[in-house]
Coordinates of N, CA and C in Angstrom, one line a residue:
M1 N 19.8 -6.3 -15.5 CA 18.9 -5.2 -15.6 C 19.5 -4.0 -14.8
S2 N 19.6 -2.9 -15.3 CA 20.1 -1.7 -14.6 C 19.1 -1.2 -13.5
E3 N 19.7 -0.8 -12.4 CA 18.9 -0.3 -11.3 C 19.0 1.1 -11.0
D4 N 19.5 1.9 -12.0 CA 19.7 3.3 -11.9 C 18.4 4.0 -11.5
W5 N 17.2 3.5 -12.0 CA 15.9 4.1 -11.6 C 15.7 4.1 -10.1
L6 N 16.3 3.1 -9.4 CA 16.1 3.1 -8.0 C 17.0 4.2 -7.3
D7 N 18.0 4.6 -8.0 CA 19.0 5.7 -7.4 C 18.3 7.0 -7.5
T8 N 17.2 7.2 -8.3 CA 16.6 8.4 -8.5 C 15.7 8.7 -7.2
I9 N 15.3 7.7 -6.5 CA 14.4 7.9 -5.4 C 15.2 8.5 -4.2
K10 N 14.5 9.5 -3.6 CA 15.1 10.1 -2.4 C 14.7 9.4 -1.2
W11 N 15.3 8.4 -0.8 CA 15.1 7.6 0.4 C 15.3 8.4 1.6
N12 N 14.5 8.2 2.7 CA 14.6 8.9 3.9 C 15.8 8.3 4.6
A13 N 16.2 8.9 5.9 CA 17.3 8.4 6.6 C 17.3 6.9 7.0
G14 N 16.1 6.4 7.0 CA 15.9 5.0 7.3 C 15.9 4.1 6.1
G15 N 16.1 4.7 4.9 CA 16.1 3.9 3.7 C 14.7 3.7 3.1
L16 N 13.8 4.5 3.5 CA 12.4 4.2 3.1 C 11.8 5.4 2.3
V17 N 10.7 5.1 1.5 CA 10.0 6.1 0.8 C 8.5 5.8 1.0
P18 N 7.6 6.9 1.2 CA 6.2 6.6 1.3 C 5.7 6.2 0.0
A19 N 4.7 5.3 0.0 CA 4.2 4.8 -1.2 C 2.6 4.8 -1.1
V20 N 2.0 5.5 -2.0 CA 0.5 5.7 -2.1 C 0.0 4.7 -3.1
A21 N -1.0 3.8 -2.6 CA -1.7 2.9 -3.6 C -2.9 3.5 -4.0
Q22 N -3.1 3.7 -5.3 CA -4.3 4.3 -5.9 C -4.9 3.3 -6.8
E23 N -6.2 3.2 -6.7 CA -7.0 2.2 -7.5 C -7.1 2.6 -9.0
T24 N -6.6 1.7 -9.8 CA -6.8 2.0 -11.3 C -8.3 2.1 -11.6
G25 N -8.5 3.0 -12.5 CA -9.9 3.2 -12.9 C -10.7 4.3 -12.1
S26 N -10.9 4.0 -10.8 CA -11.6 5.0 -9.9 C -10.7 6.1 -9.5
G27 N -9.4 5.9 -9.4 CA -8.5 6.9 -8.9 C -8.5 7.1 -7.4
E28 N -9.3 6.2 -6.7 CA -9.4 6.3 -5.2 C -8.1 5.9 -4.6
V29 N -7.7 6.7 -3.6 CA -6.5 6.4 -2.8 C -6.9 5.2 -1.8
L30 N -6.2 4.1 -1.9 CA -6.5 3.0 -1.1 C -5.7 3.0 0.2
M31 N -4.5 3.3 0.2 CA -3.7 3.2 1.4 C -2.3 3.9 1.2
L32 N -1.7 4.1 2.3 CA -0.3 4.6 2.2 C 0.6 3.6 3.0
A33 N 1.7 3.2 2.5 CA 2.6 2.3 3.1 C 4.0 2.8 2.8
W34 N 5.0 2.0 3.3 CA 6.4 2.4 3.1 C 7.1 1.3 2.2
M35 N 8.0 1.8 1.5 CA 8.8 0.9 0.6 C 10.3 1.1 0.9
N36 N 11.1 0.0 0.8 CA 12.6 0.2 0.8 C 13.0 -0.2 -0.6
R37 N 14.2 -0.1 -0.9 CA 14.8 -0.4 -2.2 C 14.4 -1.8 -2.7
E38 N 14.5 -2.8 -1.8 CA 14.2 -4.1 -2.2 C 12.7 -4.3 -2.5
S39 N 11.8 -3.7 -1.7 CA 10.4 -3.9 -1.9 C 10.0 -3.2 -3.2
L40 N 10.6 -2.0 -3.5 CA 10.2 -1.4 -4.8 C 10.7 -2.2 -6.0
K41 N 11.9 -2.8 -5.9 CA 12.5 -3.6 -6.9 C 11.6 -4.9 -7.1
L42 N 11.2 -5.5 -6.0 CA 10.3 -6.7 -6.1 C 9.0 -6.3 -6.7
T43 N 8.5 -5.2 -6.4 CA 7.2 -4.7 -6.9 C 7.3 -4.7 -8.4
R44 N 8.3 -4.1 -8.9 CA 8.5 -4.0 -10.4 C 8.7 -5.3 -11.0
E45 N 9.5 -6.2 -10.4 CA 9.8 -7.5 -10.9 C 8.6 -8.4 -10.9
T46 N 7.8 -8.4 -9.9 CA 6.7 -9.4 -9.7 C 5.4 -8.9 -10.3
G47 N 5.2 -7.5 -10.3 CA 3.9 -6.9 -10.8 C 2.9 -6.9 -9.7
H48 N 3.3 -7.2 -8.5 CA 2.5 -7.2 -7.3 C 3.1 -6.3 -6.2
A49 N 2.2 -5.5 -5.5 CA 2.8 -4.6 -4.5 C 3.5 -5.4 -3.4
V50 N 4.7 -4.9 -3.1 CA 5.5 -5.4 -2.0 C 5.9 -4.2 -1.2
Y51 N 5.6 -4.1 0.1 CA 5.9 -3.0 1.0 C 6.9 -3.4 2.0
W52 N 7.4 -2.4 2.8 CA 8.2 -2.7 3.9 C 7.4 -2.4 5.2
S53 N 7.2 -3.4 6.0 CA 6.5 -3.2 7.3 C 7.4 -2.7 8.3
R54 N 7.2 -1.5 8.8 CA 8.0 -0.9 9.8 C 7.8 -1.6 11.2
S55 N 6.5 -2.1 11.4 CA 6.2 -2.7 12.7 C 6.9 -4.1 12.8
R56 N 7.0 -4.8 11.6 CA 7.6 -6.2 11.6 C 9.0 -6.1 11.2
N57 N 9.4 -5.0 10.6 CA 10.8 -4.8 10.1 C 11.1 -5.9 9.1
A58 N 10.1 -6.1 8.1 CA 10.3 -7.1 7.1 C 9.5 -6.7 5.9
L59 N 9.8 -7.4 4.8 CA 9.0 -7.2 3.6 C 7.6 -7.7 3.8
W60 N 6.7 -7.0 3.2 CA 5.3 -7.3 3.3 C 4.7 -7.4 1.9
H61 N 4.4 -8.6 1.5 CA 3.8 -8.9 0.2 C 2.3 -8.7 0.4
K62 N 1.8 -7.5 -0.1 CA 0.4 -7.2 0.2 C -0.5 -8.3 -0.3
G63 N -1.4 -8.8 0.6 CA -2.3 -9.8 0.4 C -1.8 -11.2 0.7
E64 N -0.6 -11.3 1.2 CA -0.1 -12.6 1.5 C -0.9 -13.4 2.5
A65 N -1.5 -12.7 3.4 CA -2.3 -13.3 4.5 C -3.8 -13.3 4.1
S66 N -4.2 -12.2 3.5 CA -5.6 -12.0 3.3 C -6.1 -12.5 1.9
G67 N -5.2 -12.5 1.0 CA -5.5 -12.9 -0.4 C -5.9 -11.6 -1.2
H68 N -5.9 -10.4 -0.6 CA -6.3 -9.2 -1.2 C -5.0 -8.5 -1.8
R69 N -4.5 -9.2 -2.8 CA -3.3 -8.7 -3.5 C -3.5 -7.4 -4.3
Q70 N -2.5 -6.7 -4.6 CA -2.6 -5.6 -5.4 C -1.7 -5.8 -6.6
V71 N -2.4 -5.9 -7.8 CA -1.7 -6.0 -9.1 C -1.3 -4.6 -9.5
V72 N 0.0 -4.4 -9.8 CA 0.5 -3.1 -10.1 C 0.4 -2.9 -11.6
R73 N -0.3 -1.8 -11.9 CA -0.5 -1.4 -13.4 C 0.5 -0.3 -13.8
A74 N 0.9 0.5 -12.8 CA 1.9 1.5 -13.1 C 2.6 2.0 -11.8
I75 N 3.9 2.4 -12.0 CA 4.6 3.0 -10.9 C 5.1 4.3 -11.3
R76 N 4.7 5.3 -10.4 CA 5.1 6.7 -10.7 C 5.9 7.3 -9.5
V77 N 6.5 8.4 -9.7 CA 7.3 9.0 -8.7 C 6.9 10.5 -8.8
D78 N 6.8 11.2 -7.6 CA 6.4 12.6 -7.7 C 7.6 13.5 -8.1
C79 N 7.3 14.8 -8.3 CA 8.3 15.7 -8.8 C 9.6 15.8 -8.0
D80 N 9.6 15.5 -6.7 CA 10.8 15.5 -5.9 C 11.4 14.2 -5.7
A81 N 10.8 13.2 -6.3 CA 11.3 11.8 -6.2 C 11.3 11.2 -4.8
D82 N 10.4 11.8 -3.9 CA 10.4 11.3 -2.5 C 9.0 10.7 -2.1
V83 N 8.2 10.4 -3.1 CA 7.0 9.7 -2.9 C 6.7 8.9 -4.1
V84 N 6.3 7.6 -3.9 CA 6.0 6.7 -5.0 C 4.5 6.5 -5.0
L85 N 4.0 6.5 -6.2 CA 2.6 6.2 -6.4 C 2.4 4.9 -7.2
L86 N 1.7 4.0 -6.7 CA 1.4 2.7 -7.3 C -0.1 2.8 -7.8
E87 N -0.3 2.6 -9.1 CA -1.6 2.4 -9.7 C -1.9 0.9 -9.6
V88 N -2.9 0.5 -8.8 CA -3.1 -0.9 -8.6 C -4.5 -1.4 -8.9
E89 N -4.6 -2.6 -9.2 CA -5.9 -3.3 -9.3 C -6.0 -4.1 -7.9
Q90 N -7.0 -3.7 -7.1 CA -7.1 -4.3 -5.8 C -8.0 -5.5 -5.9
K91 N -7.3 -6.7 -5.7 CA -8.0 -8.0 -5.7 C -8.9 -8.1 -4.5
G92 N -10.1 -8.6 -4.7 CA -11.1 -8.8 -3.6 C -11.8 -7.5 -3.1
G93 N -11.3 -6.4 -3.6 CA -12.0 -5.2 -3.3 C -11.7 -4.6 -1.9
I94 N -10.8 -5.2 -1.2 CA -10.5 -4.8 0.2 C -9.0 -4.5 0.3
A95 N -8.6 -3.3 0.6 CA -7.2 -2.9 0.7 C -6.8 -2.8 2.2
C96 N -7.8 -2.5 3.1 CA -7.4 -2.3 4.5 C -7.6 -3.6 5.3
H97 N -6.7 -3.7 6.3 CA -6.7 -4.9 7.2 C -8.0 -4.8 8.1
T98 N -8.7 -3.8 8.2 CA -9.9 -3.6 8.9 C -11.1 -4.2 8.2
G99 N -10.9 -4.6 6.9 CA -12.0 -5.1 6.1 C -12.8 -4.1 5.3
H100 N -12.2 -2.8 5.3 CA -12.8 -1.7 4.5 C -12.1 -1.7 3.1
H101 N -12.8 -1.1 2.2 CA -12.3 -1.0 0.8 C -10.9 -0.2 0.8
N102 N -10.8 0.8 1.6 CA -9.6 1.5 1.7 C -9.3 1.9 3.1
C103 N -8.1 2.4 3.4 CA -7.7 2.8 4.7 C -8.3 4.1 5.2
F104 N -8.9 4.9 4.3 CA -9.3 6.2 4.6 C -10.8 6.2 4.8
F105 N -11.4 5.4 5.7 CA -12.8 5.2 5.9 C -13.4 6.1 7.1
R106 N -12.5 7.0 7.6 CA -13.0 7.9 8.6 C -12.9 9.3 8.2
A107 N -13.9 10.2 8.5 CA -13.8 11.6 8.1 C -14.1 12.4 9.4
L108 N -13.5 13.6 9.4 CA -13.7 14.5 10.5 C -15.1 15.2 10.3
R109 N -16.0 15.0 11.3 CA -17.3 15.6 11.3 C -17.5 16.2 12.7
A110 N -17.7 17.5 12.7 CA -18.0 18.2 14.0 C -17.1 17.8 15.1
D111 N -15.8 17.9 14.8 CA -14.7 17.6 15.8 C -14.6 16.2 16.3
R112 N -15.1 15.2 15.5 CA -14.8 13.8 15.8 C -14.7 13.0 14.5
W113 N -14.1 11.9 14.6 CA -13.9 11.0 13.5 C -15.1 10.1 13.4
V114 N -15.6 10.0 12.2 CA -16.9 9.2 11.9 C -16.5 8.3 10.7
E115 N -16.9 7.0 10.9 CA -16.7 6.1 9.8 C -17.7 6.4 8.7
I116 N -17.3 6.5 7.5 CA -18.1 6.9 6.4 C -18.2 5.8 5.3
A117 N -17.6 4.7 5.6 CA -17.7 3.6 4.7 C -17.8 2.3 5.5
P118 N -18.5 1.3 4.9 CA -18.9 0.0 5.7 C -17.6 -0.9 5.6
V119 N -17.6 -1.7 6.7 CA -16.7 -2.9 6.7 C -17.3 -3.9 5.6
L120 N -16.5 -4.3 4.7 CA -16.9 -5.2 3.7 C -16.8 -6.6 4.1
K121 N -15.9 -6.9 4.9 CA -15.7 -8.3 5.4 C -15.0 -8.2 6.8
D122 N -15.5 -9.0 7.7 CA -15.0 -9.1 9.1 C -13.5 -9.5 9.0
P123 N -12.6 -8.7 9.7 CA -11.1 -9.0 9.6 C -10.9 -10.4 10.2
D124 N -11.6 -10.8 11.2 CA -11.4 -12.2 11.7 C -11.7 -13.3 10.7
V125 N -12.6 -13.0 9.8 CA -12.9 -13.9 8.7 C -11.8 -13.9 7.7
I126 N -11.3 -12.7 7.4 CA -10.2 -12.5 6.4 C -9.0 -13.2 6.8
Y127 N -8.6 -13.1 8.0 CA -7.3 -13.6 8.5 C -7.5 -14.9 9.3
N128 N -8.7 -15.6 9.1 CA -9.0 -16.9 9.7 C -8.6 -17.0 11.1
Q129 N -9.0 -16.0 11.9 CA -8.8 -16.0 13.3 C -9.9 -16.6 14.0
P130 N -9.7 -17.3 15.1 CA -10.9 -18.0 15.8 C -11.7 -17.0 16.5

């Protein structure tokens, strides 16, 4: 299989591109993560979101620890080819490691950040921590 489509991406100096995960159907932005060439290729091949963890310096198969996988329905690129958009079906309804539906659960209100969405599941329960 030709990988010319990967050459279209404008990878940053570290070989990464930002990837926005958007929920199929609702259009809600769930999260922003990073992808490298291998993670984007694996995402296409497996049909599940695979990101690059900058903190762990390793591939991150979304949901591998939590079970909250992202089934990829479409892969898009923006006009400059420097941002990837994944349209995903979020399994379990939780995209954020904090137990929220998405990672954008805080909004600026009167000069402070306020949580505007509930925790759907305690992260300690999600990750089986004592």
